[in-house]
Amino acid sequence: MVRKWAFRGVFAYLLFGLVMYVYLYFLADSSLPNSLKGTSADPETFMNSRELMLSEEYSTIRNLLFFLSTPYEWVFYFLILILGVSRKFENWAVETTKFRFLQTGIYLFWLTLTSFIAIFPFQYISHTLSKRYNISTQSFSGWMKDEFTDFWVNYLMMFVIVTVLYWLIRRFPKRWWLAAWALSVPFSIFLMFIQPVLIDPLYNDFYPLKDKQLEEQILSLASKANIPTDHVYEVNMSEETNALNAYVTGVGSNSRIVLWDTTLNKLNQDEILFIMAHEMAHYVEKHIYIGIGIYLLFSFVGLWIAAKWMNRLVEKHSESLKVKKVSHLSSLPLFLLITSVLLFASSPLSNWISRYQEVRADRYAIELTGNKEAAISSFQQLSKVGLSQVNPPFIVKIFRYGHPTMLERLKMLEEYEGKEKQ
């Protein structure tokens, strides 16, 4: 029975991978509509032939890796369960100590380590691919340092979450999901509060913007938008990547506007001000808090579904899954499997909401700066430097894109300008 289920799981994964390969390389359409030929949305107007070829190659491989890595994680959790590995980890933990929190720590260490090793090939391929296409500038040693930092940060966070979660499952067998959701509200806000000052600095150095003249202009823009802020931060990402980015992070007094130094080095002043205006829009329109609210709604439904599915699967397939009770630590891979599937299934909706917010931020930035030319050139530079597809395939868009495609962003600017001229 175990061999049959293992074979079915691996076969389904390979079949899915083959389908996605055929779709991405032979069926997907990323061509530009004829109506946009020669416009600012046409990549041939701002990329040379080599850059066009590389952007298609790089994007297609990255898309394939995404659609292979996500179900690979599901197969991993499934095999960990049916092969009895998860139960073995739990037995080791129980035999080592009588204290439950130490049992959780031991079990979680072995599960996290096994997961790290299993997922590492995809991580390494992604890193080498970025190096080959000159996106990543990070050395292998620097990349491995970040990987190990990720390992311990994720382990410590999961230790806290899993310890509390399984205490709740034992304490409230029928309503543990509701209690877990209630506790996730302050925990999520706490994480967003400490991320800029405790977590992010583990990976990079953050410091106030060095260019004080530019900072003054950005702060003037912030004042125009009624945003109370005293500093703009830059981060030394050029040691890791050539890509461009800027973002808003944190909540309350710990909220920050952050610019990558690559953005400062490769965009002109007007383009940087447009990017900053876009990020300010997220603050003005309270997208961070709306995002928290949407996350809480999704997590409420997700935890309820996860609890229902876990109870049914353990009740009907306890022997096959090698899990006696939901309250046993050995059921954790089942919980992670279900939540991962739910996250993937809900990503088209969550990405659509995110894209809607990004469109509003784009429009706000144009209105605040009054510089559509800078908006166009900044989007073109983002595509060029990041080797991004201007018009990605539909399935890729709905599952991967939390931002509008560059085609949609540049088309919106073209139409916006058209309205202005009338």
mmCIF file of C-alpha atoms in Angstrom, residues 6-379:
data_model
loop_
_atom_site.group_PDB
_atom_site.id
_atom_site.type_symbol
_atom_site.label_atom_id
_atom_site.label_comp_id
_atom_site.label_asym_id
_atom_site.label_seq_id
_atom_site.Cartn_x
_atom_site.Cartn_y
_atom_site.Cartn_z
ATOM 1 C CA ALA A 6 4.347 6.706 -3.054
ATOM 2 C CA PHE A 7 4.360 5.725 -6.732
ATOM 3 C CA ARG A 8 1.084 7.565 -7.353
ATOM 4 C CA GLY A 9 2.369 10.702 -5.658
ATOM 5 C CA VAL A 10 5.635 10.758 -7.620
ATOM 6 C CA PHE A 11 3.866 9.883 -10.900
ATOM 7 C CA ALA A 12 1.317 12.683 -10.418
ATOM 8 C CA TYR A 13 4.162 15.125 -9.759
ATOM 9 C CA LEU A 14 6.087 14.068 -12.880
ATOM 10 C CA LEU A 15 2.933 14.262 -14.993
ATOM 11 C CA PHE A 16 2.168 17.755 -13.687
ATOM 12 C CA GLY A 17 5.747 18.813 -14.405
ATOM 13 C CA LEU A 18 5.485 17.528 -17.976
ATOM 14 C CA VAL A 19 2.200 19.372 -18.529
ATOM 15 C CA MET A 20 3.679 22.650 -17.256
ATOM 16 C CA TYR A 21 6.800 22.175 -19.401
ATOM 17 C CA VAL A 22 4.679 21.692 -22.529
ATOM 18 C CA TYR A 23 2.512 24.672 -21.620
ATOM 19 C CA LEU A 24 5.387 27.069 -20.916
ATOM 20 C CA TYR A 25 7.599 26.072 -23.834
ATOM 21 C CA PHE A 26 5.075 25.241 -26.555
ATOM 22 C CA LEU A 27 1.576 26.531 -25.763
ATOM 23 C CA ALA A 28 1.924 29.709 -23.697
ATOM 24 C CA ASP A 29 1.591 33.010 -25.527
ATOM 25 C CA SER A 30 3.733 35.930 -24.372
ATOM 26 C CA SER A 31 3.614 37.893 -27.620
ATOM 27 C CA LEU A 32 2.659 41.557 -27.715
ATOM 28 C CA PRO A 33 -0.757 42.559 -29.115
ATOM 29 C CA ASN A 34 -0.419 44.237 -32.515
ATOM 30 C CA SER A 35 -2.152 47.359 -31.206
ATOM 31 C CA LEU A 36 0.781 48.001 -28.835
ATOM 32 C CA LYS A 37 3.580 47.512 -31.353
ATOM 33 C CA GLY A 38 5.884 50.505 -31.305
ATOM 34 C CA THR A 39 4.415 51.928 -28.082
ATOM 35 C CA SER A 40 6.222 52.279 -24.761
ATOM 36 C CA ALA A 41 4.871 48.828 -23.832
ATOM 37 C CA ASP A 42 6.737 47.221 -26.728
ATOM 38 C CA PRO A 43 9.958 45.681 -25.328
ATOM 39 C CA GLU A 44 11.613 46.148 -28.722
ATOM 40 C CA THR A 45 11.594 49.900 -28.033
ATOM 41 C CA PHE A 46 13.748 49.628 -24.898
ATOM 42 C CA MET A 47 15.509 46.219 -25.155
ATOM 43 C CA ASN A 48 17.963 45.017 -27.777
ATOM 44 C CA SER A 49 17.577 41.613 -29.452
ATOM 45 C CA ARG A 50 19.894 39.865 -26.988
ATOM 46 C CA GLU A 51 18.042 41.280 -23.967
ATOM 47 C CA LEU A 52 14.727 40.189 -25.484
ATOM 48 C CA MET A 53 16.023 36.647 -25.977
ATOM 49 C CA LEU A 54 17.499 36.474 -22.473
ATOM 50 C CA SER A 55 14.338 37.820 -20.844
ATOM 51 C CA GLU A 56 12.230 35.123 -22.516
ATOM 52 C CA GLU A 57 14.712 32.359 -21.614
ATOM 53 C CA TYR A 58 15.209 33.476 -18.031
ATOM 54 C CA SER A 59 11.519 34.097 -17.332
ATOM 55 C CA THR A 60 10.422 30.772 -18.813
ATOM 56 C CA ILE A 61 12.950 28.795 -16.758
ATOM 57 C CA ARG A 62 11.999 30.697 -13.593
ATOM 58 C CA ASN A 63 8.321 30.046 -14.235
ATOM 59 C CA LEU A 64 8.969 26.336 -14.740
ATOM 60 C CA LEU A 65 10.985 26.178 -11.503
ATOM 61 C CA PHE A 66 8.094 27.790 -9.645
ATOM 62 C CA PHE A 67 5.536 25.296 -10.919
ATOM 63 C CA LEU A 68 7.898 22.400 -10.210
ATOM 64 C CA SER A 69 8.979 23.473 -6.725
ATOM 65 C CA THR A 70 5.526 24.052 -5.242
ATOM 66 C CA PRO A 71 4.079 20.537 -5.852
ATOM 67 C CA TYR A 72 7.530 19.107 -5.063
ATOM 68 C CA GLU A 73 7.011 20.422 -1.537
ATOM 69 C CA TRP A 74 3.650 18.627 -1.396
ATOM 70 C CA VAL A 75 5.218 15.342 -2.517
ATOM 71 C CA PHE A 76 7.932 15.767 0.104
ATOM 72 C CA TYR A 77 5.437 16.170 2.955
ATOM 73 C CA PHE A 78 3.352 13.281 1.605
ATOM 74 C CA LEU A 79 6.339 10.924 1.465
ATOM 75 C CA ILE A 80 7.551 12.036 4.895
ATOM 76 C CA LEU A 81 4.182 10.901 6.238
ATOM 77 C CA ILE A 82 3.523 7.611 4.435
ATOM 78 C CA LEU A 83 7.123 6.382 4.749
ATOM 79 C CA GLY A 84 6.927 6.832 8.525
ATOM 80 C CA VAL A 85 9.761 9.384 8.671
ATOM 81 C CA SER A 86 7.649 11.904 10.571
ATOM 82 C CA ARG A 87 6.620 9.281 13.128
ATOM 83 C CA LYS A 88 10.281 8.249 13.495
ATOM 84 C CA PHE A 89 11.258 11.846 14.261
ATOM 85 C CA GLU A 90 8.508 12.027 16.891
ATOM 86 C CA ASN A 91 9.671 8.750 18.477
ATOM 87 C CA TRP A 92 13.231 10.075 18.713
ATOM 88 C CA ALA A 93 11.969 13.235 20.409
ATOM 89 C CA VAL A 94 9.763 11.332 22.902
ATOM 90 C CA GLU A 95 12.575 8.906 23.745
ATOM 91 C CA THR A 96 15.020 11.764 24.331
ATOM 92 C CA THR A 97 13.048 13.865 26.834
ATOM 93 C CA LYS A 98 9.783 14.012 28.768
ATOM 94 C CA PHE A 99 9.363 17.767 28.333
ATOM 95 C CA ARG A 100 6.933 18.569 25.519
ATOM 96 C CA PHE A 101 8.577 21.818 24.400
ATOM 97 C CA LEU A 102 11.933 20.027 24.076
ATOM 98 C CA GLN A 103 10.221 17.214 22.164
ATOM 99 C CA THR A 104 8.851 19.850 19.807
ATOM 100 C CA GLY A 105 12.314 21.374 19.392
ATOM 101 C CA ILE A 106 13.937 18.022 18.607
ATOM 102 C CA TYR A 107 11.204 16.879 16.237
ATOM 103 C CA LEU A 108 11.128 20.232 14.449
ATOM 104 C CA PHE A 109 14.914 20.319 14.046
ATOM 105 C CA TRP A 110 14.951 16.995 12.195
ATOM 106 C CA LEU A 111 11.931 17.919 10.079
ATOM 107 C CA THR A 112 13.382 21.348 9.218
ATOM 108 C CA LEU A 113 16.782 19.857 8.386
ATOM 109 C CA THR A 114 15.246 17.177 6.164
ATOM 110 C CA SER A 115 13.113 19.795 4.436
ATOM 111 C CA PHE A 116 16.152 22.052 3.943
ATOM 112 C CA ILE A 117 18.102 19.229 2.295
ATOM 113 C CA ALA A 118 15.155 18.186 0.119
ATOM 114 C CA ILE A 119 14.445 21.723 -1.111
ATOM 115 C CA PHE A 120 18.111 22.724 -1.466
ATOM 116 C CA PRO A 121 18.473 21.563 -5.127
ATOM 117 C CA PHE A 122 15.737 23.972 -6.215
ATOM 118 C CA GLN A 123 17.311 26.789 -4.197
ATOM 119 C CA TYR A 124 20.736 26.098 -5.690
ATOM 120 C CA ILE A 125 19.405 25.903 -9.251
ATOM 121 C CA SER A 126 17.607 29.220 -8.733
ATOM 122 C CA HIS A 127 20.805 30.835 -7.430
ATOM 123 C CA THR A 128 23.013 29.545 -10.252
ATOM 124 C CA LEU A 129 20.395 30.557 -12.815
ATOM 125 C CA SER A 130 20.350 34.114 -11.457
ATOM 126 C CA LYS A 131 24.155 34.208 -11.590
ATOM 127 C CA ARG A 132 24.226 32.901 -15.158
ATOM 128 C CA TYR A 133 21.830 35.609 -16.348
ATOM 129 C CA ASN A 134 23.638 38.322 -14.367
ATOM 130 C CA ILE A 135 20.739 39.006 -12.025
ATOM 131 C CA SER A 136 22.511 37.790 -8.888
ATOM 132 C CA THR A 137 25.935 39.160 -7.918
ATOM 133 C CA GLN A 138 26.182 37.175 -4.695
ATOM 134 C CA SER A 139 29.036 34.771 -4.093
ATOM 135 C CA PHE A 140 28.285 31.161 -3.231
ATOM 136 C CA SER A 141 29.576 31.675 0.322
ATOM 137 C CA GLY A 142 27.386 34.756 0.794
ATOM 138 C CA TRP A 143 24.391 32.896 -0.581
ATOM 139 C CA MET A 144 25.008 29.938 1.726
ATOM 140 C CA LYS A 145 25.287 32.313 4.667
ATOM 141 C CA ASP A 146 21.806 33.648 3.844
ATOM 142 C CA GLU A 147 20.506 30.086 3.425
ATOM 143 C CA PHE A 148 21.740 29.100 6.889
ATOM 144 C CA THR A 149 20.347 32.336 8.343
ATOM 145 C CA ASP A 150 16.997 31.430 6.755
ATOM 146 C CA PHE A 151 17.238 27.967 8.280
ATOM 147 C CA TRP A 152 17.658 29.202 11.844
ATOM 148 C CA VAL A 153 15.217 32.105 11.562
ATOM 149 C CA ASN A 154 12.554 29.771 10.150
ATOM 150 C CA TYR A 155 13.368 27.126 12.749
ATOM 151 C CA LEU A 156 13.006 29.521 15.688
ATOM 152 C CA MET A 157 9.775 31.012 14.342
ATOM 153 C CA MET A 158 8.342 27.564 13.630
ATOM 154 C CA PHE A 159 9.366 26.383 17.104
ATOM 155 C CA VAL A 160 7.247 29.107 18.687
ATOM 156 C CA ILE A 161 4.326 28.549 16.293
ATOM 157 C CA VAL A 162 4.316 24.738 16.488
ATOM 158 C CA THR A 163 4.711 24.692 20.280
ATOM 159 C CA VAL A 164 1.678 26.939 20.709
ATOM 160 C CA LEU A 165 -0.298 25.244 17.921
ATOM 161 C CA TYR A 166 -0.014 21.727 19.319
ATOM 162 C CA TRP A 167 -0.718 22.936 22.844
ATOM 163 C CA LEU A 168 -3.942 24.425 21.466
ATOM 164 C CA ILE A 169 -4.773 21.181 19.614
ATOM 165 C CA ARG A 170 -4.435 19.217 22.852
ATOM 166 C CA ARG A 171 -6.257 21.854 24.910
ATOM 167 C CA PHE A 172 -9.123 22.502 22.459
ATOM 168 C CA PRO A 173 -9.496 19.384 20.265
ATOM 169 C CA LYS A 174 -12.555 20.683 18.372
ATOM 170 C CA ARG A 175 -11.915 24.440 18.250
ATOM 171 C CA TRP A 176 -8.116 24.623 18.158
ATOM 172 C CA TRP A 177 -8.199 26.282 14.726
ATOM 173 C CA LEU A 178 -10.251 29.185 16.088
ATOM 174 C CA ALA A 179 -7.918 29.684 19.055
ATOM 175 C CA ALA A 180 -4.911 29.495 16.718
ATOM 176 C CA TRP A 181 -6.452 32.110 14.458
ATOM 177 C CA ALA A 182 -7.177 34.427 17.386
ATOM 178 C CA LEU A 183 -3.548 34.222 18.537
ATOM 179 C CA SER A 184 -2.258 34.726 14.997
ATOM 180 C CA VAL A 185 -3.680 38.272 14.972
ATOM 181 C CA PRO A 186 -1.325 39.822 17.567
ATOM 182 C CA PHE A 187 1.517 37.505 16.492
ATOM 183 C CA SER A 188 1.333 38.656 12.850
ATOM 184 C CA ILE A 189 1.261 42.319 13.846
ATOM 185 C CA PHE A 190 4.185 41.736 16.225
ATOM 186 C CA LEU A 191 6.240 40.133 13.438
ATOM 187 C CA MET A 192 5.511 43.039 11.087
ATOM 188 C CA PHE A 193 6.554 45.442 13.851
ATOM 189 C CA ILE A 194 9.917 43.771 14.578
ATOM 190 C CA GLN A 195 10.824 42.761 11.015
ATOM 191 C CA PRO A 196 12.494 46.077 10.015
ATOM 192 C CA VAL A 197 14.612 46.284 13.174
ATOM 193 C CA LEU A 198 15.370 42.651 14.073
ATOM 194 C CA ILE A 199 14.874 40.301 11.097
ATOM 195 C CA ASP A 200 15.836 42.301 7.979
ATOM 196 C CA PRO A 201 19.201 43.470 9.424
ATOM 197 C CA LEU A 202 20.248 39.804 9.741
ATOM 198 C CA TYR A 203 20.584 39.725 5.944
ATOM 199 C CA ASN A 204 21.639 43.246 4.926
ATOM 200 C CA ASP A 205 22.860 46.567 6.264
ATOM 201 C CA PHE A 206 20.263 49.340 6.466
ATOM 202 C CA TYR A 207 21.172 53.001 6.916
ATOM 203 C CA PRO A 208 19.645 56.431 6.300
ATOM 204 C CA LEU A 209 19.801 57.572 2.686
ATOM 205 C CA LYS A 210 23.269 58.971 1.998
ATOM 206 C CA ASP A 211 22.165 61.417 -0.691
ATOM 207 C CA LYS A 212 20.714 64.124 1.546
ATOM 208 C CA GLN A 213 19.507 66.243 -1.361
ATOM 209 C CA LEU A 214 17.506 63.293 -2.701
ATOM 210 C CA GLU A 215 16.275 62.495 0.809
ATOM 211 C CA GLU A 216 15.042 66.072 1.170
ATOM 212 C CA GLN A 217 13.088 65.768 -2.082
ATOM 213 C CA ILE A 218 11.606 62.439 -1.022
ATOM 214 C CA LEU A 219 10.610 63.856 2.368
ATOM 215 C CA SER A 220 9.074 66.844 0.601
ATOM 216 C CA LEU A 221 7.059 64.405 -1.505
ATOM 217 C CA ALA A 222 6.061 62.571 1.681
ATOM 218 C CA SER A 223 4.942 65.847 3.262
ATOM 219 C CA LYS A 224 2.872 66.576 0.161
ATOM 220 C CA ALA A 225 1.213 63.191 0.672
ATOM 221 C CA ASN A 226 0.704 63.894 4.411
ATOM 222 C CA ILE A 227 3.026 61.051 5.444
ATOM 223 C CA PRO A 228 4.791 61.597 8.808
ATOM 224 C CA THR A 229 8.349 60.339 8.265
ATOM 225 C CA ASP A 230 11.830 61.635 9.086
ATOM 226 C CA HIS A 231 14.081 59.208 7.215
ATOM 227 C CA VAL A 232 14.330 57.179 4.050
ATOM 228 C CA TYR A 233 16.518 54.087 4.286
ATOM 229 C CA GLU A 234 18.773 52.453 1.738
ATOM 230 C CA VAL A 235 20.046 48.879 1.821
ATOM 231 C CA ASN A 236 23.205 47.471 0.247
ATOM 232 C CA MET A 237 21.630 44.991 -2.154
ATOM 233 C CA SER A 238 24.281 45.489 -4.867
ATOM 234 C CA GLU A 239 26.377 42.832 -3.117
ATOM 235 C CA GLU A 240 23.637 40.326 -3.942
ATOM 236 C CA THR A 241 21.747 41.428 -7.046
ATOM 237 C CA ASN A 242 21.497 43.771 -10.011
ATOM 238 C CA ALA A 243 17.703 43.885 -9.724
ATOM 239 C CA LEU A 244 15.877 47.055 -8.632
ATOM 240 C CA ASN A 245 13.388 47.467 -5.817
ATOM 241 C CA ALA A 246 11.924 49.735 -3.168
ATOM 242 C CA TYR A 247 9.310 48.929 -0.564
ATOM 243 C CA VAL A 248 7.437 49.928 2.573
ATOM 244 C CA THR A 249 7.856 47.645 5.580
ATOM 245 C CA GLY A 250 6.795 47.498 9.215
ATOM 246 C CA VAL A 251 3.843 49.021 11.032
ATOM 247 C CA GLY A 252 3.365 51.926 13.408
ATOM 248 C CA SER A 253 6.524 53.663 14.605
ATOM 249 C CA ASN A 254 8.689 50.985 12.963
ATOM 250 C CA SER A 255 7.362 51.564 9.432
ATOM 251 C CA ARG A 256 10.080 52.348 6.899
ATOM 252 C CA ILE A 257 10.480 53.380 3.279
ATOM 253 C CA VAL A 258 13.439 51.440 1.903
ATOM 254 C CA LEU A 259 15.398 51.889 -1.344
ATOM 255 C CA TRP A 260 17.807 49.306 -2.710
ATOM 256 C CA ASP A 261 21.153 50.866 -3.572
ATOM 257 C CA THR A 262 20.846 49.285 -7.031
ATOM 258 C CA THR A 263 17.778 51.466 -7.581
ATOM 259 C CA LEU A 264 19.758 54.532 -6.544
ATOM 260 C CA ASN A 265 22.607 53.605 -8.879
ATOM 261 C CA LYS A 266 20.573 52.773 -11.996
ATOM 262 C CA LEU A 267 17.586 55.137 -11.970
ATOM 263 C CA ASN A 268 17.650 58.905 -12.364
ATOM 264 C CA GLN A 269 16.210 61.287 -9.810
ATOM 265 C CA ASP A 270 12.763 61.627 -11.412
ATOM 266 C CA GLU A 271 12.422 57.851 -11.726
ATOM 267 C CA ILE A 272 13.388 57.377 -8.080
ATOM 268 C CA LEU A 273 10.833 59.981 -6.992
ATOM 269 C CA PHE A 274 8.131 58.148 -8.948
ATOM 270 C CA ILE A 275 9.103 54.839 -7.300
ATOM 271 C CA MET A 276 8.978 56.544 -3.900
ATOM 272 C CA ALA A 277 5.579 58.068 -4.670
ATOM 273 C CA HIS A 278 4.336 54.589 -5.558
ATOM 274 C CA GLU A 279 5.515 53.235 -2.194
ATOM 275 C CA MET A 280 3.984 56.209 -0.380
ATOM 276 C CA ALA A 281 0.666 55.352 -1.991
ATOM 277 C CA HIS A 282 0.607 52.077 -0.095
ATOM 278 C CA TYR A 283 0.869 54.060 3.151
ATOM 279 C CA VAL A 284 -1.700 56.695 2.116
ATOM 280 C CA GLU A 285 -4.249 54.093 0.995
ATOM 281 C CA LYS A 286 -3.509 51.927 4.052
ATOM 282 C CA HIS A 287 -2.631 48.895 1.937
ATOM 283 C CA ILE A 288 -0.512 47.430 4.726
ATOM 284 C CA TYR A 289 -3.471 47.364 7.111
ATOM 285 C CA ILE A 290 -5.858 46.186 4.399
ATOM 286 C CA GLY A 291 -3.343 43.418 3.693
ATOM 287 C CA ILE A 292 -3.376 42.415 7.362
ATOM 288 C CA GLY A 293 -7.170 42.292 7.295
ATOM 289 C CA ILE A 294 -7.231 40.154 4.135
ATOM 290 C CA TYR A 295 -4.582 37.851 5.593
ATOM 291 C CA LEU A 296 -6.656 37.377 8.734
ATOM 292 C CA LEU A 297 -9.747 36.562 6.683
ATOM 293 C CA PHE A 298 -7.855 34.070 4.530
ATOM 294 C CA SER A 299 -6.182 32.480 7.553
ATOM 295 C CA PHE A 300 -9.546 32.128 9.339
ATOM 296 C CA VAL A 301 -10.994 30.159 6.423
ATOM 297 C CA GLY A 302 -7.734 28.301 5.826
ATOM 298 C CA LEU A 303 -7.324 27.110 9.407
ATOM 299 C CA TRP A 304 -10.958 25.967 9.515
ATOM 300 C CA ILE A 305 -10.506 23.938 6.314
ATOM 301 C CA ALA A 306 -7.148 22.568 7.522
ATOM 302 C CA ALA A 307 -8.712 21.391 10.792
ATOM 303 C CA LYS A 308 -11.579 19.664 8.961
ATOM 304 C CA TRP A 309 -9.289 17.946 6.479
ATOM 305 C CA MET A 310 -6.781 16.871 9.119
ATOM 306 C CA ASN A 311 -9.474 15.288 11.267
ATOM 307 C CA ARG A 312 -10.990 13.400 8.325
ATOM 308 C CA LEU A 313 -7.686 12.215 6.867
ATOM 309 C CA VAL A 314 -6.290 11.013 10.194
ATOM 310 C CA GLU A 315 -9.597 9.337 11.042
ATOM 311 C CA LYS A 316 -9.819 7.484 7.703
ATOM 312 C CA HIS A 317 -6.141 6.969 6.798
ATOM 313 C CA SER A 318 -4.352 6.895 10.141
ATOM 314 C CA GLU A 319 -2.448 3.715 9.320
ATOM 315 C CA SER A 320 -1.377 4.836 5.841
ATOM 316 C CA LEU A 321 -0.284 8.278 7.045
ATOM 317 C CA LYS A 322 1.489 6.801 10.102
ATOM 318 C CA VAL A 323 -0.313 9.344 12.330
ATOM 319 C CA LYS A 324 -2.354 8.119 15.297
ATOM 320 C CA LYS A 325 -3.862 11.437 16.358
ATOM 321 C CA VAL A 326 -3.988 15.004 15.082
ATOM 322 C CA SER A 327 -2.500 16.097 18.416
ATOM 323 C CA HIS A 328 0.693 14.103 17.763
ATOM 324 C CA LEU A 329 3.674 15.978 16.371
ATOM 325 C CA SER A 330 3.929 13.480 13.539
ATOM 326 C CA SER A 331 0.831 15.119 12.004
ATOM 327 C CA LEU A 332 2.729 18.380 11.358
ATOM 328 C CA PRO A 333 3.706 17.498 7.739
ATOM 329 C CA LEU A 334 0.004 16.877 7.043
ATOM 330 C CA PHE A 335 -0.834 20.341 8.396
ATOM 331 C CA LEU A 336 1.958 21.895 6.311
ATOM 332 C CA LEU A 337 0.840 19.995 3.219
ATOM 333 C CA ILE A 338 -2.773 21.129 3.544
ATOM 334 C CA THR A 339 -1.872 24.772 4.242
ATOM 335 C CA SER A 340 0.564 24.821 1.307
ATOM 336 C CA VAL A 341 -2.114 23.492 -1.054
ATOM 337 C CA LEU A 342 -4.608 26.059 0.258
ATOM 338 C CA LEU A 343 -2.111 28.901 -0.184
ATOM 339 C CA PHE A 344 -1.446 27.836 -3.761
ATOM 340 C CA ALA A 345 -5.161 27.470 -4.509
ATOM 341 C CA SER A 346 -5.942 30.908 -3.076
ATOM 342 C CA SER A 347 -2.996 32.661 -4.772
ATOM 343 C CA PRO A 348 -4.992 33.727 -7.878
ATOM 344 C CA LEU A 349 -7.375 35.657 -5.622
ATOM 345 C CA SER A 350 -4.710 37.100 -3.317
ATOM 346 C CA ASN A 351 -2.574 38.077 -6.324
ATOM 347 C CA TRP A 352 -5.563 39.761 -7.960
ATOM 348 C CA ILE A 353 -6.155 41.844 -4.830
ATOM 349 C CA SER A 354 -2.467 42.760 -4.714
ATOM 350 C CA ARG A 355 -2.446 43.740 -8.400
ATOM 351 C CA TYR A 356 -5.479 45.966 -7.821
ATOM 352 C CA GLN A 357 -3.662 47.759 -5.000
ATOM 353 C CA GLU A 358 -0.555 48.154 -7.144
ATOM 354 C CA VAL A 359 -2.602 49.726 -9.964
ATOM 355 C CA ARG A 360 -3.996 52.246 -7.490
ATOM 356 C CA ALA A 361 -0.472 52.957 -6.241
ATOM 357 C CA ASP A 362 0.736 53.521 -9.815
ATOM 358 C CA ARG A 363 -2.061 55.999 -10.504
ATOM 359 C CA TYR A 364 -1.471 57.787 -7.206
ATOM 360 C CA ALA A 365 2.256 58.116 -7.995
ATOM 361 C CA ILE A 366 1.542 59.633 -11.419
ATOM 362 C CA GLU A 367 -0.851 62.156 -9.883
ATOM 363 C CA LEU A 368 1.555 63.007 -7.045
ATOM 364 C CA THR A 369 4.627 63.493 -9.226
ATOM 365 C CA GLY A 370 2.914 64.626 -12.418
ATOM 366 C CA ASN A 371 5.665 62.878 -14.355
ATOM 367 C CA LYS A 372 4.353 60.111 -16.602
ATOM 368 C CA GLU A 373 7.585 59.990 -18.600
ATOM 369 C CA ALA A 374 9.524 59.029 -15.458
ATOM 370 C CA ALA A 375 6.917 56.367 -14.710
ATOM 371 C CA ILE A 376 7.303 54.859 -18.176
ATOM 372 C CA SER A 377 11.108 54.856 -18.109
ATOM 373 C CA SER A 378 11.246 53.414 -14.566
ATOM 374 C CA PHE A 379 9.000 50.489 -15.546
#
